[in-house]
CSV table of C-alpha atoms in Angstrom, one decimal:
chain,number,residue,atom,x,y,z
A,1,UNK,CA,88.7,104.9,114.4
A,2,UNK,CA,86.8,104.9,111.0
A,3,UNK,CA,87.9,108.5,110.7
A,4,UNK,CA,91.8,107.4,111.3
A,5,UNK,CA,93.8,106.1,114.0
A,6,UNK,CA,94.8,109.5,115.1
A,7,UNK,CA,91.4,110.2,116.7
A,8,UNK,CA,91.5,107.8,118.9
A,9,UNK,CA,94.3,108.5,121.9
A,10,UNK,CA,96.8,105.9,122.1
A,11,UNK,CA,96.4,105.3,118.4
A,12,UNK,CA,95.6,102.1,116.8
A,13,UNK,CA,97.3,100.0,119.6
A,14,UNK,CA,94.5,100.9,122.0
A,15,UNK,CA,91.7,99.4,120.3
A,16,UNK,CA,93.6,96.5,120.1
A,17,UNK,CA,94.5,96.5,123.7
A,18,UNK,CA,90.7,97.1,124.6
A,19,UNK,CA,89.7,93.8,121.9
A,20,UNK,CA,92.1,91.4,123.8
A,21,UNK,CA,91.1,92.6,127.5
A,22,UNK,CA,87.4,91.9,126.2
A,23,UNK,CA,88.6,88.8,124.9
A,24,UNK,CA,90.2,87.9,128.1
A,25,UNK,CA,87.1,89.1,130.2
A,26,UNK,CA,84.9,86.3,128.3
A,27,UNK,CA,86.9,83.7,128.7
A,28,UNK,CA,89.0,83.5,125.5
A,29,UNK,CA,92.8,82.2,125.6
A,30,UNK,CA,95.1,84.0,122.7
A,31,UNK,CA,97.6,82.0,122.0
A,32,UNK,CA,100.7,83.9,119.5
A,33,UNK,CA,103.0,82.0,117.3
A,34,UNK,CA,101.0,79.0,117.0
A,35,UNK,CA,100.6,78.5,112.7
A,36,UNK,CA,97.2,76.9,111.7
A,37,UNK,CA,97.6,74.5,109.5
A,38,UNK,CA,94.0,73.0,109.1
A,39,UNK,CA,90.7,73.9,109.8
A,40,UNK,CA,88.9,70.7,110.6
A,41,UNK,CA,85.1,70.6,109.7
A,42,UNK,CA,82.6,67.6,110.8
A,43,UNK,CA,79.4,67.3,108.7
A,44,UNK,CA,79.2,70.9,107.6
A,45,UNK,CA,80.0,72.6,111.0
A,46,UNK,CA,83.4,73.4,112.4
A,47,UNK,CA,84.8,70.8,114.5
A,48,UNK,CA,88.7,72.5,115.4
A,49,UNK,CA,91.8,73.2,114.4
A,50,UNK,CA,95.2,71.9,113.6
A,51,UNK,CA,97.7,73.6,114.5
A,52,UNK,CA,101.6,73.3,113.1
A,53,UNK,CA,103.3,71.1,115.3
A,54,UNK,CA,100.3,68.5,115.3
A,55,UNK,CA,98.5,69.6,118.5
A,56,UNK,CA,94.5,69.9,118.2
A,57,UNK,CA,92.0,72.8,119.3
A,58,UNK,CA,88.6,72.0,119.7
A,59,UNK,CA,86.4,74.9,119.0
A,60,UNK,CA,83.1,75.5,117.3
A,61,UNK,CA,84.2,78.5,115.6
A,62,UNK,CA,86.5,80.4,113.8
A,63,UNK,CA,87.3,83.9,112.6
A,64,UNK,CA,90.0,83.8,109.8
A,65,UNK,CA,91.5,87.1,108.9
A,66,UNK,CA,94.4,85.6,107.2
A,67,UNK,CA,94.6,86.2,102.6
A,68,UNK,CA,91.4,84.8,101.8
A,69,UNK,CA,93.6,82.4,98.8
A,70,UNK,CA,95.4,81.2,101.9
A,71,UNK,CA,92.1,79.5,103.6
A,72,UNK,CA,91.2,77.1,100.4
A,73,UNK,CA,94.2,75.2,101.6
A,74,UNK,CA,93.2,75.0,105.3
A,75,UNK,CA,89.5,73.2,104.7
A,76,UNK,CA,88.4,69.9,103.1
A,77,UNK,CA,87.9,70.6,99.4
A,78,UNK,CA,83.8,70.1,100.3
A,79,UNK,CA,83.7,73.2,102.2
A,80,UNK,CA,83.5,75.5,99.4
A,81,UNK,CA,82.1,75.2,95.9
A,82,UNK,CA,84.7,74.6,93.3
A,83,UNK,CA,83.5,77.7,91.6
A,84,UNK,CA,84.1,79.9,94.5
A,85,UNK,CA,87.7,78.0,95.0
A,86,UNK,CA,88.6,79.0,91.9
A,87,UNK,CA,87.7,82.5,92.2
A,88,UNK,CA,89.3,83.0,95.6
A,89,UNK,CA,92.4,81.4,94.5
A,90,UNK,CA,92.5,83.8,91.3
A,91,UNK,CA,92.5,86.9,93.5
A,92,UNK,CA,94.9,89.5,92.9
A,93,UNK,CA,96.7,91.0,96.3
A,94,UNK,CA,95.2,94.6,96.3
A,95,UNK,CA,97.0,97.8,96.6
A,96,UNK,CA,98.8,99.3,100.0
A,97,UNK,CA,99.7,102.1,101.0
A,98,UNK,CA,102.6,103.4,102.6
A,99,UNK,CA,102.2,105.9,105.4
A,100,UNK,CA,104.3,108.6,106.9
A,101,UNK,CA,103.8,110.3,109.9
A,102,UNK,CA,104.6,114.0,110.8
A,103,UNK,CA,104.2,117.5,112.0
A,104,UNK,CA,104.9,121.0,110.0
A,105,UNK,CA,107.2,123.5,111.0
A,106,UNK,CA,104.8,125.7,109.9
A,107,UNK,CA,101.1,125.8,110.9
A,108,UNK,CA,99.0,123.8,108.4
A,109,UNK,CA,96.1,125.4,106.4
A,110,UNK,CA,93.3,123.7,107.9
A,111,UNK,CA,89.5,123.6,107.5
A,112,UNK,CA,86.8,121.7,109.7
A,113,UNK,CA,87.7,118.1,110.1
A,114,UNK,CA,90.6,117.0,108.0
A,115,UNK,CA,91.7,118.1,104.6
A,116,UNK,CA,93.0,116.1,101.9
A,117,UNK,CA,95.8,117.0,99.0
A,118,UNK,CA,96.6,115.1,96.2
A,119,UNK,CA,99.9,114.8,94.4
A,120,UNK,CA,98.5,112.9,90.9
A,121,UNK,CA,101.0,111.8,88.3
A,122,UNK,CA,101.5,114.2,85.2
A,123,UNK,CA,101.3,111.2,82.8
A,124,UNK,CA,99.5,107.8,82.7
A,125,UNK,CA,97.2,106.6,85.2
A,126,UNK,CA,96.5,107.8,88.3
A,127,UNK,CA,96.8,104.0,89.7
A,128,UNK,CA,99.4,102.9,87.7
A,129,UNK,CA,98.9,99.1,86.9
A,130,UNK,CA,102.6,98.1,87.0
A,131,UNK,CA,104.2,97.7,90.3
A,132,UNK,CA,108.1,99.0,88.6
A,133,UNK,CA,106.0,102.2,87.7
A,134,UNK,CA,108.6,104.4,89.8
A,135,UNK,CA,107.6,105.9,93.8
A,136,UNK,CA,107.8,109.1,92.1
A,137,UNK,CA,105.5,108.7,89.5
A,138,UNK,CA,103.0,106.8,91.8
A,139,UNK,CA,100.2,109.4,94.1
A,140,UNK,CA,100.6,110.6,96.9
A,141,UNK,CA,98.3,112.0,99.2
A,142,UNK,CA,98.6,114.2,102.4
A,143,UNK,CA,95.9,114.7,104.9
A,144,UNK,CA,95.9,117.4,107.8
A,145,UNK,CA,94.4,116.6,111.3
A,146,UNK,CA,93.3,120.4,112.2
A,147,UNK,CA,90.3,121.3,113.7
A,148,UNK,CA,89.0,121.2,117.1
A,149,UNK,CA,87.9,117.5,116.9
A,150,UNK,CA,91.0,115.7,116.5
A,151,UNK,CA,93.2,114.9,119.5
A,152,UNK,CA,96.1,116.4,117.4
A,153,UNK,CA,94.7,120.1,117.4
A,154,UNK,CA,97.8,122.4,117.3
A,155,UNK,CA,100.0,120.2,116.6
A,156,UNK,CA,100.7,121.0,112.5
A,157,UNK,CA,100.0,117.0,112.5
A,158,UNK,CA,100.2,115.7,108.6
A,159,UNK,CA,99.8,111.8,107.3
A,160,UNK,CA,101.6,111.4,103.8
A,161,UNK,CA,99.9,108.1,102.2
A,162,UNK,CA,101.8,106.6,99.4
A,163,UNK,CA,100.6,104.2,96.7
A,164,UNK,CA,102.9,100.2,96.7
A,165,UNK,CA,102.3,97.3,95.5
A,166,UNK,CA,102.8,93.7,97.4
A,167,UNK,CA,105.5,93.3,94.5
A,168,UNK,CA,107.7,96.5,96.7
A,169,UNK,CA,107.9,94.4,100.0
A,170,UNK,CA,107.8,90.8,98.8
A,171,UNK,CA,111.5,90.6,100.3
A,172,UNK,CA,110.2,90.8,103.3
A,173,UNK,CA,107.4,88.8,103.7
A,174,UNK,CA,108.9,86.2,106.4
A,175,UNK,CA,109.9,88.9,108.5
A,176,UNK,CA,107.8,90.2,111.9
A,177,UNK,CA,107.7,93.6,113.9
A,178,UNK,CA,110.8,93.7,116.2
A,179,UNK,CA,112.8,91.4,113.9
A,180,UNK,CA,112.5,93.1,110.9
A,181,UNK,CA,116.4,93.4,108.7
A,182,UNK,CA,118.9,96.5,107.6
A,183,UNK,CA,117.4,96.3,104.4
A,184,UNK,CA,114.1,96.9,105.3
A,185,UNK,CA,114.8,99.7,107.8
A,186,UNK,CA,116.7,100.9,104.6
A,187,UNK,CA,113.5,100.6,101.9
A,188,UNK,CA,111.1,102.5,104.8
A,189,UNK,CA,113.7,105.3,105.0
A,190,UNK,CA,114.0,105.7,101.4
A,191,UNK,CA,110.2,105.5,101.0
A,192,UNK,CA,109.9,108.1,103.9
């Protein structure tokens, strides 16, 4: 997967898939839709967890892969050392990219293993620091799957990866897969 989800058959989704059935096979409940509100620590250790509409988990730990600003909220202020509160709440959300998936017409020039090319702006930076610097004047790169070790050999199979900013989606932050709105079906098109 390190070399890109289109090495792995069934794509990203699989690995996933293959996480929960372990989980599931040990013992562990998922539960979706259930917002955490609190992460409740007893004399240094982790005693459970609050969850939005009041009800209580006990557990003994927790893996939180939510914005790390996001977590200085959840504990008692004595979890973490004002220092390092302040620094996690200073963060700055880090770049994306947006990612388009495709196959040539044509075959695609292709070496062992993938090949990268870059599409740099002609002025400025090559990571612009203002998220209104325009698509088009943003980088892009494309990378090509060839070769005889990836699962889409023959295929003329190309990723376009685009450079965004949190700033581009920000509308769309309370939306979910499967109910996302017209107007973002509308931004990924024109992004695409």
């Amino acid at each position: 997967y390190h070399s890109g989800a289109y090495t792995v058959g069934g794509g990203g989704q699989s690995i996933v898939n293959a996480f929960l059935n372990r989980l599931e096979k040990n013992g562990v409940e998922c539960v979706k839709g259930s917002e955490v509100q609190n992460i409740l620590v007893d004399k240094g250790s982790v005693s459970g967890i609050r969850l939005a509409n009041d009800e209580f988990v006990a557990c003994e730990q927790v893996i939180y892969t939510g914005h790390p600003g996001q977590i200085i909220d959840m504990v008692p202020a004595s979890t973490f050392r004002p220092a390092y509160r302040s620094r996690i709440r200073d963060l700055k959300n880090s770049l994306s990219l947006n990612a388009v998936f495709g196959r040539s017409e044509k075959p695609v020039d292709t070496l062992i293993g993938a090949k990268n090319y870059y599409l740099l702006p002609s002025e400025g930076d090559v990571i612009p620091d203002d998220w209104q610097t325009g698509e088009k004047e943003r980088p892009i790169m494309m990378t090509n799957m060839g070769g005889e070790w990836s699962l889409q050999h023959g295929r003329n199979s190309i990723i376009l990866l685009g450079l965004s900013y949190w700033e581009d989606v920000i509308q769309f932050k309370e939306s979910t897969q499967g109910k996302r709105s017209t107007e973002y079906e509308q931004y990924k098109q024109k992004i695409a």
